[in-house]
Short mmCIF file of C-alpha atoms in Angstrom, two decimals:
data_model
loop_
_atom_site.label_atom_id
_atom_site.label_comp_id
_atom_site.label_asym_id
_atom_site.label_seq_id
_atom_site.Cartn_x
_atom_site.Cartn_y
_atom_site.Cartn_z
CA MET A 255 0.12 0.08 -0.03
CA ASN A 256 1.16 3.48 -0.16
CA ILE A 257 1.05 5.33 3.05
CA LEU A 258 1.54 8.50 3.78
CA ILE A 259 3.13 9.70 6.97
CA SER A 260 2.57 13.16 8.58
CA GLY A 261 6.02 13.96 11.00
CA ALA A 262 9.37 12.80 10.67
CA GLY A 263 9.51 12.35 14.44
CA ILE A 264 10.24 9.41 16.54
CA ALA A 265 7.32 7.26 15.63
CA GLY A 266 7.12 8.52 11.53
CA LEU A 267 10.38 7.83 11.62
CA ALA A 268 9.70 3.69 12.57
CA ALA A 269 6.62 3.42 11.02
CA ALA A 270 8.14 4.11 7.92
CA PHE A 271 10.94 1.44 8.05
CA TRP A 272 8.66 -1.23 9.08
CA LEU A 273 6.55 -0.29 6.50
CA LYS A 274 8.87 -0.63 4.24
CA LYS A 275 10.39 -4.08 5.92
CA PHE A 276 6.93 -5.29 5.02
CA GLY A 277 6.39 -4.52 1.59
CA HIS A 278 4.49 -0.69 1.77
CA GLN A 279 5.48 2.13 -0.02
CA PRO A 280 5.73 5.15 2.91
CA VAL A 281 6.21 8.91 2.11
CA VAL A 282 7.15 10.80 5.07
CA VAL A 283 5.58 14.46 4.67
CA GLU A 284 7.81 16.54 6.95
CA ARG A 285 6.57 20.96 8.04
CA ALA A 286 10.02 21.77 8.68
CA PRO A 287 12.87 21.77 6.13
CA GLU A 288 14.87 18.91 7.37
CA LEU A 289 15.25 16.28 9.99
CA ARG A 290 15.01 17.75 13.23
CA GLU A 291 17.94 17.73 15.47
CA GLY A 292 18.78 18.06 19.12
CA GLY A 293 15.81 18.25 21.83
CA TYR A 294 15.91 17.12 25.64
CA MET A 295 18.07 13.75 26.85
CA ILE A 296 15.79 11.13 26.58
CA ASP A 297 16.17 7.60 28.91
CA PHE A 298 15.22 4.67 26.22
CA TRP A 299 14.75 1.38 27.62
CA GLY A 300 11.90 -0.69 27.33
CA LEU A 301 9.74 -1.84 24.70
CA GLY A 302 11.85 1.13 22.70
CA PHE A 303 14.86 -0.75 23.49
CA ASP A 304 12.96 -4.04 22.36
CA VAL A 305 12.20 -2.75 19.33
CA ALA A 306 15.47 -1.33 17.96
CA GLU A 307 17.08 -5.01 18.61
CA LYS A 308 14.96 -6.20 15.85
CA MET A 309 15.90 -2.74 13.78
CA GLY A 310 19.32 -3.99 14.32
CA ILE A 311 20.36 -0.76 15.39
CA ILE A 312 21.76 -1.45 19.03
CA GLU A 313 25.64 -0.25 17.77
CA GLU A 314 24.34 2.48 16.37
CA LEU A 315 22.54 4.14 19.29
CA ARG A 316 25.51 3.14 21.60
CA GLN A 317 27.86 5.98 19.49
CA LYS A 318 24.58 8.02 21.05
CA HIS A 319 24.60 7.42 24.43
CA TYR A 320 26.17 10.14 26.72
CA PRO A 321 27.38 8.02 29.44
CA ILE A 322 26.13 9.86 33.21
CA PRO A 323 27.07 8.26 36.01
CA GLU A 324 25.75 10.38 38.11
CA PHE A 325 22.27 12.13 38.70
CA GLU A 326 22.82 14.95 40.92
CA PHE A 327 20.17 17.36 43.05
CA VAL A 328 22.31 20.45 44.18
CA ASP A 329 21.30 23.17 46.18
CA GLU A 330 22.03 26.16 44.91
CA SER A 331 25.69 27.00 45.53
CA GLY A 332 26.16 23.42 43.88
CA LYS A 333 26.48 20.83 46.63
CA ARG A 334 24.94 17.89 46.37
CA VAL A 335 21.92 16.79 48.26
CA GLY A 336 20.57 13.90 47.00
CA GLY A 337 20.87 12.19 43.64
CA PHE A 338 21.91 7.99 42.39
CA ASN A 339 24.33 6.61 40.50
CA VAL A 340 22.85 5.71 36.84
CA ASN A 341 25.20 3.16 36.15
CA ARG A 342 23.76 1.20 39.04
CA LEU A 343 20.22 1.81 38.02
CA ARG A 344 20.91 0.74 34.19
CA ARG A 345 22.45 -2.61 35.97
CA LEU A 346 19.29 -3.20 37.33
CA ILE A 347 17.99 -3.44 34.00
CA ASP A 348 21.01 -5.31 32.41
CA LEU A 349 22.64 -2.13 30.93
CA ARG A 350 19.75 -2.23 28.20
CA HIS A 351 19.51 1.51 29.08
CA PHE A 352 21.29 4.50 26.75
CA ASN A 353 20.79 7.88 27.31
CA MET A 354 20.43 10.26 24.53
CA LEU A 355 19.29 13.18 22.76
CA ARG A 356 15.88 12.91 21.36
CA GLY A 357 17.11 14.42 18.09
CA ASP A 358 20.67 11.68 18.25
CA LEU A 359 17.65 8.79 18.11
CA ALA A 360 15.89 9.89 15.24
CA ARG A 361 19.41 10.93 12.54
CA VAL A 362 19.78 6.87 13.71
CA LEU A 363 16.34 5.77 12.66
CA TYR A 364 16.41 8.59 9.09
CA ASP A 365 19.54 6.60 8.39
CA GLN A 366 18.13 3.42 7.81
CA VAL A 367 15.31 4.64 6.07
CA ARG A 368 15.57 7.34 4.24
CA SER A 369 16.96 5.83 1.09
CA ASP A 370 13.70 3.53 1.61
CA ALA A 371 11.12 5.78 1.76
CA GLU A 372 9.92 9.00 0.12
CA PHE A 373 10.94 12.15 2.61
CA ILE A 374 8.90 15.46 1.31
CA PHE A 375 10.36 18.36 4.01
CA GLY A 376 9.07 21.53 4.44
CA ASN A 377 5.36 21.22 3.58
CA SER A 378 2.72 19.82 5.72
CA VAL A 379 -0.98 17.73 5.08
CA ALA A 380 -3.46 20.67 4.91
CA ALA A 381 -7.02 18.66 4.17
CA ILE A 382 -8.00 15.24 4.48
CA GLU A 383 -10.62 13.55 2.50
CA ASP A 384 -10.69 10.25 3.51
CA GLY A 385 -12.66 7.75 1.20
CA GLU A 386 -13.93 3.91 1.62
CA ASN A 387 -10.79 3.17 -0.86
CA SER A 388 -8.23 5.78 -0.16
CA VAL A 389 -7.57 9.18 1.39
CA SER A 390 -7.76 12.20 -0.81
CA VAL A 391 -4.75 14.69 0.57
CA GLU A 392 -4.21 18.14 0.28
CA PHE A 393 -0.89 19.50 0.89
CA ALA A 394 0.07 23.56 2.08
CA ASP A 395 1.37 23.88 -1.32
CA GLY A 396 -1.59 23.04 -2.77
CA THR A 397 -0.73 19.75 -4.30
CA ARG A 398 -3.12 16.83 -3.98
CA LYS A 399 -2.85 13.20 -3.91
CA ASP A 400 -4.72 9.90 -2.99
CA PHE A 401 -3.48 6.88 -0.19
CA ASP A 402 -4.02 3.66 0.30
CA LEU A 403 -3.87 4.93 4.43
CA VAL A 404 -2.80 8.12 6.03
CA LEU A 405 -1.02 7.77 9.65
CA GLY A 406 -1.18 11.04 11.38
CA ALA A 407 2.95 11.14 13.76
CA ASP A 408 2.62 15.24 13.88
CA GLY A 409 3.36 14.80 17.76
CA LEU A 410 1.27 16.57 20.79
CA HIS A 411 0.21 19.31 18.97
CA SER A 412 -1.01 16.92 15.83
CA ASN A 413 -2.50 18.55 12.49
CA VAL A 414 -4.00 15.42 11.88
CA ARG A 415 -5.22 14.77 14.80
CA GLN A 416 -7.63 18.56 14.31
CA MET A 417 -8.50 17.46 10.85
CA VAL A 418 -9.31 13.85 11.16
CA PHE A 419 -10.52 13.77 14.93
CA GLY A 420 -11.67 17.35 16.23
CA PRO A 421 -9.51 19.74 17.85
CA GLU A 422 -7.21 19.35 20.93
CA SER A 423 -9.18 21.41 23.61
CA ARG A 424 -10.66 17.70 23.01
CA PHE A 425 -8.36 15.51 24.10
CA ALA A 426 -5.72 17.38 25.48
CA ARG A 427 -5.08 17.18 29.12
CA HIS A 428 -2.95 19.78 31.02
CA LEU A 429 -0.81 18.74 34.11
CA GLY A 430 0.12 21.73 35.26
CA TYR A 431 3.71 22.69 33.92
CA TYR A 432 5.62 24.01 30.81
CA VAL A 433 8.86 22.70 29.77
CA ALA A 434 11.61 24.28 27.86
CA SER A 435 15.29 22.79 26.88
CA PHE A 436 18.26 24.16 25.05
CA THR A 437 21.57 23.76 24.08
CA ILE A 438 24.33 26.05 24.48
CA ASP A 439 28.48 25.76 25.06
CA ASN A 440 29.86 24.33 28.13
CA TYR A 441 30.59 27.48 29.50
CA LEU A 442 32.12 25.05 33.24
CA ASP A 443 33.68 22.01 31.98
CA GLU A 444 33.35 18.85 30.41
CA SER A 445 31.67 16.73 33.64
CA HIS A 446 28.50 14.13 32.55
CA VAL A 447 27.50 14.16 35.75
CA PHE A 448 23.76 15.40 35.25
CA GLN A 449 23.36 17.92 37.45
CA SER A 450 19.62 19.93 38.56
CA HIS A 451 18.59 22.20 40.91
CA ALA A 452 15.29 22.78 42.09
CA VAL A 453 12.86 25.73 44.70
CA LYS A 454 9.66 24.75 44.66
CA GLY A 455 7.57 24.42 41.91
CA LYS A 456 10.63 24.68 39.65
CA TRP A 457 13.45 22.77 38.69
CA VAL A 458 16.22 23.07 36.06
CA GLY A 459 19.07 20.92 34.72
CA ILE A 460 22.70 20.41 33.02
CA TYR A 461 24.21 17.60 31.39
CA GLY A 462 27.36 17.89 29.20
CA VAL A 463 26.51 16.22 25.21
CA GLY A 464 30.26 15.82 23.76
CA GLU A 465 31.79 18.55 21.92
CA GLY A 466 31.80 21.26 24.46
CA LYS A 467 28.22 21.18 24.63
CA LEU A 468 26.03 21.80 27.58
CA ALA A 469 22.25 20.44 27.14
CA THR A 470 20.15 22.12 29.73
CA PHE A 471 16.13 21.18 30.55
CA PHE A 472 13.82 23.23 32.36
CA ILE A 473 10.77 22.39 33.97
CA CYS A 474 7.54 24.88 35.93
CA LYS A 475 5.37 24.22 37.73
CA SER A 476 1.73 26.91 36.21
CA GLU A 477 -1.59 28.12 35.48
CA ARG A 478 -2.66 27.26 31.71
CA ARG A 479 -1.60 29.93 29.18
CA GLU A 480 -1.90 31.43 25.64
CA PHE A 481 1.90 31.38 23.83
CA PRO A 482 2.79 31.76 21.04
CA HIS A 483 3.68 28.10 19.36
CA HIS A 484 5.90 29.82 16.75
CA ASP A 485 7.39 32.71 18.54
CA THR A 486 11.02 31.91 19.85
CA GLU A 487 11.30 35.13 21.11
CA ALA A 488 8.36 35.28 23.62
CA GLN A 489 8.40 31.35 24.81
CA GLN A 490 12.55 32.30 26.12
CA GLU A 491 10.86 35.63 27.88
CA ILE A 492 7.69 33.46 29.50
CA LEU A 493 11.30 31.03 30.63
CA ARG A 494 12.96 34.01 32.49
CA GLU A 495 10.12 35.55 33.33
CA ASN A 496 9.39 32.57 35.11
CA PHE A 497 13.42 31.57 36.63
CA ARG A 498 13.77 35.27 37.13
CA ASP A 499 14.25 34.21 40.46
CA VAL A 500 16.19 30.81 40.66
CA ARG A 501 19.35 31.14 41.32
CA TRP A 502 22.73 28.32 41.01
CA GLU A 503 22.99 28.52 37.43
CA CYS A 504 20.20 29.38 36.09
CA PRO A 505 20.85 33.23 35.80
CA ALA A 506 23.73 32.33 33.37
CA LEU A 507 21.82 29.98 31.73
CA LEU A 508 19.21 32.47 31.01
CA GLU A 509 21.83 35.44 29.36
CA LYS A 510 23.45 32.49 27.03
CA MET A 511 19.60 31.00 26.25
CA SER A 512 18.73 33.83 23.26
CA SER A 513 22.34 32.12 21.07
CA ALA A 514 20.42 28.36 21.77
CA PRO A 515 20.26 26.74 17.71
CA ASP A 516 17.03 24.53 19.35
CA PHE A 517 15.47 25.91 21.59
CA TYR A 518 12.37 23.76 22.48
CA PHE A 519 9.68 25.13 24.67
CA ASP A 520 5.44 23.83 25.65
CA ASP A 521 3.00 22.78 28.32
CA VAL A 522 3.50 19.50 29.59
CA SER A 523 0.02 18.27 28.57
CA GLN A 524 -1.22 14.24 28.25
CA ILE A 525 -3.26 13.11 24.92
CA GLU A 526 -6.35 11.05 26.21
CA MET A 527 -8.91 9.68 23.46
CA ASP A 528 -11.31 6.51 23.29
CA ASP A 529 -10.02 6.02 19.86
CA TRP A 530 -6.85 6.21 17.78
CA THR A 531 -8.27 5.33 14.38
CA GLU A 532 -10.88 6.67 12.21
CA GLY A 533 -11.62 5.32 8.86
CA ARG A 534 -8.01 4.68 7.13
CA VAL A 535 -7.01 7.29 9.44
CA ALA A 536 -4.26 6.21 12.38
CA LEU A 537 -2.48 8.42 14.74
CA ILE A 538 0.57 7.27 16.54
CA GLY A 539 3.20 8.18 19.12
CA ASP A 540 2.67 11.55 20.72
CA ALA A 541 -0.36 12.00 19.06
CA CYS A 542 -2.66 9.77 20.10
CA GLN A 543 -0.57 8.34 23.45
CA CYS A 544 1.42 11.54 24.51
CA VAL A 545 2.29 10.47 28.41
CA SER A 546 4.80 14.09 28.21
CA PRO A 547 7.97 14.85 29.37
CA VAL A 548 7.53 14.12 32.96
CA ALA A 549 6.76 10.73 32.50
CA GLY A 550 9.50 8.80 30.42
CA LYS A 551 8.77 6.58 27.62
CA GLY A 552 7.36 8.74 25.15
CA ALA A 553 9.91 7.73 22.93
CA SER A 554 10.05 3.83 23.94
CA LEU A 555 5.89 4.25 22.78
CA ALA A 556 6.34 5.60 19.57
CA MET A 557 8.65 3.28 18.40
CA ALA A 558 6.40 0.40 19.92
CA GLY A 559 2.88 1.29 18.36
CA ALA A 560 5.04 1.90 14.59
CA TYR A 561 6.27 -1.86 14.63
CA ILE A 562 2.76 -3.22 16.20
CA LEU A 563 0.64 -1.20 13.35
CA ALA A 564 2.62 -2.56 10.82
CA GLY A 565 2.95 -5.89 12.23
CA GLU A 566 -1.10 -6.08 12.12
CA LEU A 567 -1.66 -4.84 9.17
CA LYS A 568 1.31 -7.19 7.73
CA ARG A 569 -0.97 -10.39 9.34
CA ALA A 570 -3.85 -8.60 8.35
CA GLY A 571 -2.82 -8.67 5.04
CA GLY A 572 -3.48 -5.50 4.04
CA ASP A 573 -6.93 -4.94 6.20
CA HIS A 574 -6.56 -1.99 7.89
CA ARG A 575 -9.58 -2.04 9.71
CA GLU A 576 -8.48 -5.55 11.44
CA ALA A 577 -4.96 -4.43 11.66
CA PHE A 578 -6.11 -0.45 13.76
CA ALA A 579 -8.13 -2.97 15.64
CA LEU A 580 -5.71 -4.59 16.92
CA TYR A 581 -2.84 -1.95 17.51
CA GLN A 582 -5.13 -0.10 19.47
CA GLU A 583 -5.61 -2.58 22.09
CA LYS A 584 -2.50 -4.07 22.12
CA MET A 585 -0.76 -0.22 22.87
CA LYS A 586 -3.60 1.92 24.68
CA PRO A 587 -3.56 -0.09 27.59
CA GLU A 588 -0.01 0.63 28.27
CA ALA A 589 -0.42 4.05 27.54
CA VAL A 590 -2.49 4.50 29.99
CA TYR A 591 -0.75 3.05 32.69
CA ILE A 592 2.21 5.02 31.77
CA GLN A 593 -0.27 8.34 31.59
CA LYS A 594 -1.43 7.99 34.51
CA MET A 595 2.31 6.86 36.30
CA GLY A 596 3.34 10.12 34.83
CA ARG A 597 0.58 12.22 36.41
CA ASP A 598 1.40 10.59 39.62
CA PHE A 599 5.49 11.27 39.43
CA ALA A 600 5.18 14.92 38.54
CA SER A 601 4.34 16.28 41.94
CA SER A 602 7.15 14.31 43.50
CA PHE A 603 9.36 14.81 40.65
CA VAL A 604 8.87 18.96 41.37
CA PRO A 605 7.86 19.61 44.85
CA ASP A 606 5.60 22.82 45.26
CA THR A 607 6.71 22.44 49.24
CA SER A 608 10.19 22.33 50.82
CA PHE A 609 8.47 19.47 52.62
CA GLY A 610 8.30 17.56 49.10
CA LEU A 611 11.53 18.47 48.22
CA TRP A 612 12.82 17.22 51.43
CA VAL A 613 11.61 14.06 51.04
CA ARG A 614 12.63 13.59 47.24
CA ASN A 615 16.22 14.33 47.96
CA LYS A 616 16.10 12.11 50.95
CA PHE A 617 14.22 9.12 48.71
CA THR A 618 16.81 9.54 45.80
CA ASN A 619 20.10 9.22 48.84
CA LEU A 620 18.24 5.77 49.37
CA MET A 621 16.79 4.59 46.08
CA PHE A 622 19.43 1.33 46.26
CA TRP A 623 18.52 -0.20 49.61
CA PRO A 624 17.42 -3.43 47.78
CA ILE A 625 13.55 -3.26 48.87
CA ILE A 626 12.84 0.31 47.47
CA SER A 627 15.18 -0.49 43.97
CA GLN A 628 13.09 -3.70 43.49
CA TRP A 629 9.73 -1.43 43.40
CA VAL A 630 11.33 1.77 41.04
CA VAL A 631 12.22 -1.62 38.65
CA LYS A 632 8.14 -2.93 38.85
CA LYS A 633 6.81 0.23 38.86
CA TYR A 634 8.97 2.84 36.66
CA LEU A 635 11.25 0.04 34.51
CA SER A 636 9.38 -3.33 33.48
CA ASP A 637 6.83 -3.39 30.39
CA ALA A 638 3.48 -4.66 30.55
CA ILE A 639 3.57 -5.93 26.48
CA GLU A 640 5.41 -8.24 25.44
CA LEU A 641 6.33 -7.72 21.56
CA GLU A 642 5.30 -10.30 19.26
CA ASP A 643 7.61 -11.34 16.20
CA TYR A 644 4.98 -10.27 12.51
#
C-alpha cells in the first residue's frame, strides 16, 4: 500500500522503517525544512530498546549514548543534596538503557530509512478527505494525492488529529507544567554528570553532551496560559519571567539562552482519546498517546506503536480495519498506565513544598536499598507488553 506518514519524528520514522520492511511504500511529509536535531535528553529502554534490537540498530544507538554516571540534585551553591548513581540503575535492567538526545535517536532512524522511503520536507497536510477506497490529501503547497492510508505521527499538536478527530482541546490534558530545553556552549566543564537544582515548583538541569556543548532542561509548575507556538522570543521571555528568581547556574543559562539554535518550549500535556483510528486514518506516537516528558517512555512507546501497527497490517494482509483495531487493543492499555504513572510522578519530581523537596532528595539517596530498588524496577522500568514477531 501507498501510505502517507505525517511527521518525521520518532514514531513517523519508525513507522516508515517497518512499513517498508513489510512491503509497503511509505511517504513521509515533514513541516520542517530538514530533520529536526537536538531536543532534550531521553532515557531509552524497555519497549523501545526491544524494537531497536529488532531493527538491528543497537550499536548505532550505543554510539549516541551519553555516559551519565551520576544524577545529582544540588542546592544553590552547587552542593549535592540528593541523587543516584545512573550506572547502578542501568545494571538493574542489564544495561538495556541509553541516555541520548531525542534528535540523535531520530537521526539514527532516519539513516536507516532515508533511501527506502520518500521524504517531503518543508510541506504539511492541509486537508484530508477519507474515502471508501483511498484517502485524498491536499498539501500546504497546493498539490493533491491519493493514498491507501494516512498515519498521523505529528506529535502533541497533531495537525492530522485536528482535521480528522477534532480540536486539540477535546483531547489534551494539561498537567500544570511547562518545559523548555536548549543547547549552549559548555562554559563549565566536560563533566557528564547530570546536575539539577530545584525550588518550590521549579526545576532546572544541565548535562554535558560532548563537543563542548551543554544541554539544559527546565520544568515550571504554572497555570495554563496561551503562548505563541512559533514565536521563540516570546517563549524565552516566559521562561525568564518564571525563573528570574532561581539561583545556582540559572542566571547564566538564561543569559546564554538567546544564542541557542535548538530552543524548545511547550506545556506539559497528555493526549487522551477513546479511539486512535478513524476510517483509513490512524494516529501513532504523541499524536494519540502522549505521556509527557515528566512520565518518560514517550520515545519507546512511539517505536513500539509503529512496530505493532505495521506488524498488524502485515498479519491482516492489508486489512486496515482489523489491523487498526488490534494495534489500539495492544498499545492503549500500556499508554494509559504510563500516563497515570506520569501524573503521579510529576508532583514528586517537581515538588511545590519545601517538605516535598526534602522527601525527594532523601528518597533518591536511599534508592538502592534492596526493597526500594526492586520497587523502582517493577513500577518504573518494566513493561506490560511483550512484543510479538511479525
